[in-house]
Amino acid sequence: MIYSKATIKSISESIGIPRLKDGITTAMAQDVEYRLHEIIVEAAKFMHHSRRTKLTVGDINRALRVRNVEPVYGFESGRPSKFHRATTGIDDDVFYVDDEMIDLDAALDEALPSVPPSVAYTAHWLAIEGVQPRIQQNPVEAEPDAQAGAKRQNTGNGADAVETILEVKHVLSKELQLYYECITESLRSSDSVVRATAVSSIAADAGIHQLVTYFVQYVATTVKSNLRNVDTLTTALAVARAVRTNPHLFVEPYMHQLIPSLLTCVVSRQLGEPGSSAHWALRDNAAEQVSEICKQFGQVYHTLQPRVARTLLRAFLDPTKPLSTHYGAITGLTALGTSVVRVLLLPNMRTYMALLDVEMEKQEEEARMCQNALVRALRKLAEHYEDEVGLSHMQKHKLAEVVGTTLAGVVYEDPQAGKIMGAVAAAVAETKMSNQE
């Protein structure tokens, strides 16, 4: 028997039941052994289902719950229990667990543990079109040769000193590599027909989803290193449009990489050689693409258009920027829509025209382009305005109070002067009402 009669007598005496008969202690010892066997067998089932080879206190407690018995409290510890022998007057020894004494004064004087960080969630792309992005959060299966070479070098005290981290590689098939090389070579060709053919291939091919990140990187690199070459920048913008308009490609995750390149073409200080006027059309093209991206992905990314508008407004209001940058900012804000013109451009036109009047004598061409861009912004404001106001000096004076005297004179000569004046008056009235509310 596991439990002897002496053990049963010792336990009974500890709970106030002295002098048990031998027959009773024998029957109780046999019953206890049977109950323990049942509990251990039941606990072993939990251990096997958990795919473990070591029986734990948790397994015993689960078995007790199955048998409708209250579990054992106070033994859920990772440290092994230490049993001590108690010398008694009987033949068999009794073992007990020595409870550790804790000094409350010392425990209260100890420093508090650091507060654990709060739970946070982040999102990342697990796979895009079947291809795993090269980001830190995604696991990467290393090649056998690379695994053999990635070994830890241990110092004398056993601590890890150096650990080799394998690089993530994006593997392309030979066909896609050859396609990408041919396309990029064609884009650098001096023949406009060859360049147009390469761009049309990017815009229509269905099996190039793995090359999207490479084309986006091509646009960024080309824009960064060819700010003085308008033809190359125009080709880069054509590639950006082709990638974005290809119906077979999923380009949403790459817009945050594409927009900075487009904004560079919109508000850069100098595009092309000094004295060249080809950069105006390039800025218009880039501004149009930025507007299309905001319309296409604005429902998904609600902060996209406000961030772009904030960047353009900052460039527009900075008097230290050149007029070419101001022109790009005005064009970009106009392309974003009527509400942007009404809220951001219109309230600042009079102040800006005071600066532009001074620059008109120094840089007539660039100042004239900025003035024309403002007129186009006012036309954009009047697109959905149907009523026209009569042309009079009173209306011209009211318009001058909003956009400045010089710009009011230009608008007064415009064929759509009546609609523009009416739209400006309606916008000013709407702004006043919103401010009063």
Coordinates of C-alpha atoms in Angstrom, one line a residue:
M1 CA 0.0 0.0 0.0
I2 CA 1.1 3.6 -0.7
Y3 CA -0.3 4.9 2.5
S4 CA 0.5 2.9 5.6
K5 CA -1.7 2.6 8.6
A6 CA 0.7 4.8 10.6
T7 CA 0.2 7.6 8.0
I8 CA -3.6 7.4 8.3
K9 CA -3.4 7.5 12.1
S10 CA -1.1 10.6 12.0
I11 CA -3.5 12.4 9.7
S12 CA -6.5 11.5 11.8
E13 CA -4.8 12.7 14.9
S14 CA -3.9 16.0 13.3
I15 CA -7.6 16.7 12.6
G16 CA -8.8 15.7 16.0
I17 CA -9.7 12.0 15.6
P18 CA -7.5 9.9 17.9
R19 CA -7.2 6.2 18.4
L20 CA -8.5 4.8 15.1
K21 CA -8.9 1.0 15.0
D22 CA -6.5 -1.0 12.7
G23 CA -9.3 -2.3 10.5
I24 CA -10.6 1.2 9.8
T25 CA -7.1 2.6 8.9
T26 CA -6.5 -0.3 6.6
A27 CA -9.8 0.2 4.7
M28 CA -9.1 4.0 4.5
A29 CA -5.6 3.4 3.1
Q30 CA -6.9 1.1 0.4
D31 CA -9.7 3.5 -0.5
V32 CA -7.2 6.5 -0.7
E33 CA -4.9 4.4 -2.9
Y34 CA -7.8 3.6 -5.3
R35 CA -8.9 7.3 -5.5
L36 CA -5.3 8.4 -6.2
H37 CA -5.0 5.8 -8.9
E38 CA -8.2 7.2 -10.5
I39 CA -6.9 10.8 -10.4
I40 CA -3.5 9.9 -11.8
V41 CA -5.0 7.9 -14.7
E42 CA -7.3 10.8 -15.5
A43 CA -4.5 13.4 -15.2
A44 CA -2.3 11.2 -17.5
K45 CA -5.0 11.6 -20.2
F46 CA -4.7 15.4 -20.1
M47 CA -1.0 15.1 -20.3
H48 CA -1.1 12.9 -23.4
H49 CA -3.7 15.1 -25.1
S50 CA -1.4 18.1 -24.5
R51 CA 1.5 16.1 -26.1
R52 CA 3.6 16.3 -23.0
T53 CA 5.7 13.7 -21.2
K54 CA 5.7 15.4 -17.8
L55 CA 2.7 15.4 -15.5
T56 CA 2.0 18.8 -14.0
V57 CA -0.1 20.2 -11.2
G58 CA -2.5 21.6 -13.8
D59 CA -3.2 18.1 -15.1
I60 CA -4.0 16.9 -11.5
N61 CA -6.4 19.9 -11.0
R62 CA -8.2 19.2 -14.3
A63 CA -8.6 15.5 -13.3
L64 CA -10.0 16.6 -9.9
R65 CA -12.5 18.9 -11.7
V66 CA -13.6 16.0 -13.9
R67 CA -14.2 14.0 -10.7
N68 CA -16.1 16.9 -9.2
V69 CA -13.5 17.4 -6.5
E70 CA -12.2 20.8 -5.5
P71 CA -8.7 21.3 -7.0
V72 CA -5.5 21.7 -5.0
Y73 CA -4.6 25.4 -4.4
G74 CA -1.2 26.9 -3.9
F75 CA 1.0 24.5 -6.0
E76 CA 0.8 26.1 -9.4
S77 CA 4.5 27.0 -9.4
G78 CA 7.3 26.5 -11.9
R79 CA 9.7 25.6 -9.1
P80 CA 9.8 22.0 -7.8
S81 CA 8.4 21.3 -4.3
K82 CA 10.9 20.5 -1.6
F83 CA 9.8 17.8 0.9
H84 CA 11.3 17.6 4.3
R85 CA 11.3 14.6 6.6
A86 CA 9.6 14.9 10.0
T87 CA 10.9 12.6 12.7
T88 CA 8.0 11.1 14.7
G89 CA 7.7 8.4 17.3
I90 CA 6.3 5.9 14.9
D91 CA 8.3 3.6 12.6
D92 CA 7.5 5.3 9.2
D93 CA 8.7 8.9 8.5
V94 CA 6.3 11.7 7.5
F95 CA 7.3 14.2 4.8
Y96 CA 6.0 17.7 4.5
V97 CA 6.5 20.7 2.2
D98 CA 8.3 23.6 3.9
D99 CA 6.6 26.9 3.3
E100 CA 8.9 29.8 2.6
M101 CA 8.8 32.6 5.1
I102 CA 8.4 36.0 3.4
D103 CA 9.5 39.2 5.2
L104 CA 6.7 41.7 4.5
D105 CA 8.9 44.7 5.5
A106 CA 11.6 43.7 2.9
A107 CA 8.9 43.0 0.3
L108 CA 7.4 46.4 0.8
D109 CA 10.8 48.1 0.5
E110 CA 11.6 46.5 -2.8
A111 CA 11.2 48.6 -6.0
L112 CA 8.0 48.1 -8.0
P113 CA 8.4 46.2 -11.2
S114 CA 8.2 48.1 -14.5
V115 CA 4.8 48.7 -16.0
P116 CA 4.2 46.3 -18.9
P117 CA 3.6 48.0 -22.3
S118 CA 0.0 48.4 -23.4
V119 CA -1.3 46.1 -26.1
A120 CA -0.9 47.5 -29.6
Y121 CA -1.8 46.3 -33.0
T122 CA -0.1 47.0 -36.3
A123 CA -1.1 46.0 -39.8
H124 CA 1.2 44.8 -42.6
W125 CA 1.0 43.1 -45.9
L126 CA 1.4 39.3 -45.6
A127 CA 1.3 38.8 -49.4
I128 CA 0.5 40.9 -52.4
E129 CA -0.6 39.1 -55.5
G130 CA 0.9 36.0 -54.2
V131 CA 4.3 37.6 -53.4
Q132 CA 5.5 38.2 -49.9
P133 CA 6.8 41.8 -49.4
R134 CA 10.3 42.3 -48.1
I135 CA 9.4 43.6 -44.7
Q136 CA 10.7 42.7 -41.2
Q137 CA 7.3 41.3 -40.0
N138 CA 7.1 38.6 -42.6
P139 CA 9.0 35.3 -42.0
V140 CA 11.4 34.2 -44.7
E141 CA 12.6 30.7 -45.4
A142 CA 16.3 30.8 -45.8
E143 CA 18.2 28.8 -48.5
P144 CA 20.0 25.6 -47.2
D145 CA 23.5 27.1 -48.0
A146 CA 22.6 30.3 -46.3
Q147 CA 21.3 28.5 -43.3
A148 CA 24.5 26.6 -43.0
G149 CA 26.5 29.8 -43.1
A150 CA 24.4 31.6 -40.5
K151 CA 26.1 30.5 -37.3
R152 CA 26.3 32.2 -33.9
Q153 CA 29.7 33.1 -32.5
N154 CA 29.8 32.7 -28.8
T155 CA 32.1 34.5 -26.4
G156 CA 33.9 32.8 -23.5
N157 CA 31.1 33.4 -21.0
G158 CA 28.5 31.7 -23.3
A159 CA 26.6 34.8 -24.4
D160 CA 25.7 35.3 -28.0
A161 CA 28.0 37.9 -29.5
V162 CA 27.2 38.0 -33.2
E163 CA 24.2 36.6 -35.1
T164 CA 24.0 36.6 -38.9
I165 CA 20.7 37.9 -40.2
L166 CA 19.8 36.7 -43.7
E167 CA 18.6 39.1 -46.3
V168 CA 15.2 38.8 -47.9
K169 CA 15.4 38.1 -51.6
H170 CA 12.6 38.7 -54.1
V171 CA 13.1 36.0 -56.7
L172 CA 11.9 36.8 -60.3
S173 CA 11.7 34.3 -63.1
K174 CA 14.1 34.6 -66.0
E175 CA 11.2 35.7 -68.2
L176 CA 10.2 38.6 -66.0
Q177 CA 13.9 39.6 -65.6
L178 CA 14.3 39.7 -69.4
Y179 CA 11.0 41.6 -69.8
Y180 CA 12.0 44.2 -67.2
E181 CA 15.4 44.7 -68.9
C182 CA 13.8 45.1 -72.3
I183 CA 11.2 47.5 -71.0
T184 CA 13.7 49.7 -69.2
E185 CA 16.0 49.7 -72.2
S186 CA 13.1 50.8 -74.4
L187 CA 12.2 53.5 -72.0
R188 CA 15.7 55.0 -72.3
S189 CA 15.5 54.9 -76.1
S190 CA 15.7 58.1 -78.1
D191 CA 12.9 56.9 -80.4
S192 CA 9.5 58.1 -79.1
V193 CA 7.7 55.2 -80.8
V194 CA 9.8 52.7 -78.9
R195 CA 9.1 54.5 -75.6
A196 CA 5.4 54.6 -76.3
T197 CA 5.3 50.9 -77.1
A198 CA 7.0 50.1 -73.8
V199 CA 4.6 52.2 -71.9
S200 CA 1.6 50.6 -73.6
S201 CA 2.9 47.2 -72.8
I202 CA 3.1 48.1 -69.1
A203 CA -0.4 49.5 -69.2
A204 CA -1.9 46.3 -70.7
D205 CA 0.1 43.2 -69.8
A206 CA -1.5 40.9 -67.2
G207 CA 1.4 38.9 -66.0
I208 CA 3.7 41.6 -64.6
H209 CA 2.3 42.0 -61.1
Q210 CA 5.6 40.9 -59.6
L211 CA 7.3 43.8 -61.4
V212 CA 5.0 46.6 -59.9
T213 CA 7.5 47.4 -57.1
Y214 CA 10.3 47.5 -59.6
F215 CA 8.5 49.9 -61.9
V216 CA 7.6 52.1 -58.9
Q217 CA 11.3 52.1 -57.9
Y218 CA 12.2 52.9 -61.5
V219 CA 10.0 56.0 -61.4
A220 CA 11.4 57.2 -58.1
T221 CA 15.0 56.7 -59.2
T222 CA 14.4 58.3 -62.6
V223 CA 12.7 61.4 -61.1
K224 CA 15.4 61.8 -58.4
S225 CA 18.4 61.6 -60.8
N226 CA 17.0 63.4 -63.9
L227 CA 15.4 66.7 -62.7
R228 CA 17.2 68.5 -65.6
N229 CA 15.8 66.2 -68.3
V230 CA 12.2 67.0 -69.1
D231 CA 11.9 64.2 -71.7
T232 CA 13.1 61.5 -69.2
L233 CA 10.7 62.9 -66.5
T234 CA 7.8 62.8 -69.0
T235 CA 8.6 59.1 -69.7
A236 CA 8.7 58.4 -65.9
L237 CA 5.3 60.0 -65.5
A238 CA 4.0 57.9 -68.4
V239 CA 5.3 54.8 -66.6
A240 CA 3.6 55.8 -63.4
R241 CA 0.3 56.3 -65.2
A242 CA 0.6 53.0 -67.0
V243 CA 1.3 51.1 -63.8
R244 CA -1.6 52.8 -62.1
T245 CA -4.1 52.3 -64.9
N246 CA -3.3 48.6 -65.7
P247 CA -6.5 46.8 -64.7
H248 CA -4.6 43.6 -64.0
L249 CA -2.3 45.1 -61.3
F250 CA -3.0 45.8 -57.6
V251 CA -1.1 49.0 -57.0
E252 CA -2.8 50.3 -53.8
P253 CA 0.1 49.3 -51.5
Y254 CA 2.6 51.2 -53.6
M255 CA 0.8 54.6 -53.8
H256 CA 2.8 56.0 -50.8
Q257 CA 6.0 55.4 -52.8
L258 CA 4.6 56.9 -56.0
I259 CA 3.1 60.1 -54.7
P260 CA 6.4 61.7 -53.5
S261 CA 7.8 61.3 -57.0
L262 CA 4.8 62.9 -58.6
L263 CA 4.8 65.8 -56.0
T264 CA 8.5 66.4 -56.8
C265 CA 7.5 66.9 -60.5
V266 CA 4.8 69.3 -59.3
V267 CA 6.6 71.6 -56.9
S268 CA 10.3 71.1 -57.7
R269 CA 12.3 74.4 -57.9
Q270 CA 13.7 73.6 -61.4
L271 CA 12.7 71.0 -63.9
G272 CA 14.7 70.9 -67.2
E273 CA 17.5 73.3 -68.3
P274 CA 17.4 76.9 -67.2
G275 CA 15.4 79.0 -69.6
S276 CA 13.3 76.1 -70.9
S277 CA 9.6 76.4 -70.8
A278 CA 8.8 72.6 -71.3
H279 CA 8.4 72.1 -67.6
W280 CA 5.0 73.8 -67.4
A281 CA 3.3 70.9 -69.2
L282 CA 5.2 68.4 -67.0
R283 CA 3.9 70.0 -63.9
D284 CA 0.4 70.0 -65.2
N285 CA 0.7 66.3 -66.0
A286 CA 2.0 65.4 -62.6
A287 CA -0.7 67.5 -60.9
E288 CA -3.4 65.7 -62.9
Q289 CA -2.0 62.3 -61.8
V290 CA -1.9 63.3 -58.1
S291 CA -5.6 64.4 -58.4
E292 CA -6.5 61.0 -60.1
I293 CA -4.8 59.1 -57.3
C294 CA -6.6 61.1 -54.6
K295 CA -10.0 60.4 -56.3
Q296 CA -9.2 56.7 -56.8
F297 CA -7.9 55.9 -53.3
G298 CA -9.4 58.7 -51.3
Q299 CA -12.3 56.5 -50.1
V300 CA -9.8 53.9 -48.7
Y301 CA -7.2 56.4 -47.3
H302 CA -9.2 59.3 -45.9
T303 CA -6.1 61.3 -45.0
L304 CA -4.5 61.1 -48.5
Q305 CA -6.0 64.2 -50.1
P306 CA -5.7 66.4 -46.9
R307 CA -2.0 65.5 -46.7
V308 CA -1.4 66.2 -50.3
A309 CA -3.4 69.5 -50.1
R310 CA -1.4 70.5 -47.0
T311 CA 1.9 69.9 -48.8
L312 CA 0.8 72.0 -51.8
L313 CA -0.6 74.8 -49.7
R314 CA 2.6 75.0 -47.8
A315 CA 4.5 75.4 -51.1
F316 CA 2.0 78.0 -52.3
L317 CA 2.2 80.2 -49.2
D318 CA 6.0 80.1 -48.9
P319 CA 7.3 83.5 -50.3
T320 CA 10.9 82.1 -50.4
K321 CA 9.9 79.5 -53.0
P322 CA 10.4 80.3 -56.7
L323 CA 7.4 81.1 -58.9
S324 CA 7.8 77.8 -60.7
T325 CA 7.0 76.0 -57.4
H326 CA 4.1 78.4 -56.8
Y327 CA 2.7 77.5 -60.2
G328 CA 2.9 73.8 -59.5
A329 CA 1.2 74.2 -56.1
I330 CA -1.6 76.3 -57.7
T331 CA -2.1 73.7 -60.4
G332 CA -2.1 70.9 -58.0
L333 CA -4.6 72.5 -55.7
T334 CA -6.8 73.3 -58.6
A335 CA -6.7 69.7 -59.8
L336 CA -7.9 68.5 -56.4
G337 CA -11.4 70.0 -57.0
T338 CA -13.7 72.9 -56.4
S339 CA -13.9 72.6 -52.6
V340 CA -10.1 72.8 -52.3
V341 CA -10.1 76.0 -54.5
R342 CA -12.8 77.5 -52.4
V343 CA -11.3 76.6 -49.0
L344 CA -7.5 76.9 -49.6
L345 CA -6.8 79.0 -52.7
L346 CA -9.5 81.7 -52.8
P347 CA -8.9 83.1 -49.2
N348 CA -5.1 83.5 -50.1
M349 CA -5.3 84.9 -53.6
R350 CA -5.3 88.6 -52.6
T351 CA -2.2 88.2 -50.4
Y352 CA -0.5 86.2 -53.0
M353 CA -1.3 88.7 -55.8
A354 CA 0.5 91.4 -53.8
L355 CA 3.7 89.3 -54.0
L356 CA 3.0 88.4 -57.7
D357 CA 2.7 92.1 -58.7
V358 CA 6.2 92.7 -57.4
E359 CA 7.6 89.7 -59.3
M360 CA 5.8 90.6 -62.5
E361 CA 8.5 93.2 -63.3
K362 CA 11.4 90.8 -62.6
Q363 CA 10.1 87.5 -64.0
E364 CA 7.4 88.3 -66.4
E365 CA 7.0 84.9 -68.0
E366 CA 6.8 82.9 -64.7
A367 CA 4.6 85.5 -63.0
R368 CA 2.3 85.4 -66.0
M369 CA 2.1 81.6 -65.8
C370 CA 1.2 81.8 -62.1
Q371 CA -1.5 84.4 -62.9
N372 CA -3.0 82.2 -65.6
A373 CA -3.0 79.3 -63.2
L374 CA -5.0 81.4 -60.7
V375 CA -7.5 82.3 -63.4
R376 CA -7.9 78.6 -64.2
A377 CA -8.5 78.0 -60.5
L378 CA -11.3 80.6 -60.6
R379 CA -12.8 78.9 -63.7
K380 CA -12.7 75.6 -61.8
L381 CA -14.6 77.3 -59.0
A382 CA -17.3 78.4 -61.5
E383 CA -17.7 75.1 -63.2
H384 CA -20.8 74.1 -61.3
Y385 CA -22.2 77.6 -60.9
E386 CA -25.0 78.3 -63.4
D387 CA -26.0 81.9 -62.6
E388 CA -24.2 84.8 -64.0
V389 CA -23.9 88.3 -62.5
G390 CA -23.8 91.5 -64.5
L391 CA -20.5 93.0 -65.3
S392 CA -20.1 96.4 -63.6
H393 CA -17.5 98.4 -61.8
M394 CA -19.2 97.5 -58.5
Q395 CA -18.8 93.8 -59.1
K396 CA -15.2 94.3 -60.3
H397 CA -14.5 96.2 -57.0
K398 CA -16.0 93.4 -54.9
L399 CA -14.0 90.8 -56.8
A400 CA -10.8 92.9 -56.3
E401 CA -11.4 92.8 -52.5
V402 CA -11.1 89.0 -52.7
V403 CA -8.5 88.3 -55.4
G404 CA -6.6 91.5 -55.8
T405 CA -6.9 94.4 -58.3
T406 CA -4.6 92.9 -60.9
L407 CA -6.3 89.5 -61.0
A408 CA -9.7 91.1 -60.9
G409 CA -8.8 93.1 -64.1
V410 CA -7.8 89.9 -65.8
V411 CA -10.9 88.1 -64.8
Y412 CA -13.1 91.0 -65.9
E413 CA -11.8 90.5 -69.5
D414 CA -12.4 86.7 -69.4
P415 CA -15.3 85.2 -71.4
Q416 CA -16.6 83.5 -68.3
A417 CA -16.3 86.7 -66.1
G418 CA -20.0 86.7 -65.1
K419 CA -19.9 83.1 -63.9
I420 CA -16.6 83.6 -62.1
M421 CA -17.8 86.7 -60.2
G422 CA -21.0 84.9 -59.2
A423 CA -19.1 81.8 -58.0
V424 CA -16.6 83.9 -56.0
A425 CA -19.4 85.9 -54.4
A426 CA -21.3 82.7 -53.5
A427 CA -18.1 81.2 -52.1
V428 CA -17.4 84.2 -49.9
A429 CA -20.9 84.2 -48.6
E430 CA -20.8 80.5 -47.8
T431 CA -17.5 81.0 -45.9
K432 CA -19.0 83.9 -43.9
M433 CA -22.0 81.8 -43.0
S434 CA -19.9 78.8 -41.9
N435 CA -17.7 81.1 -39.8
Q436 CA -20.7 82.6 -38.0
E437 CA -22.0 79.1 -37.2

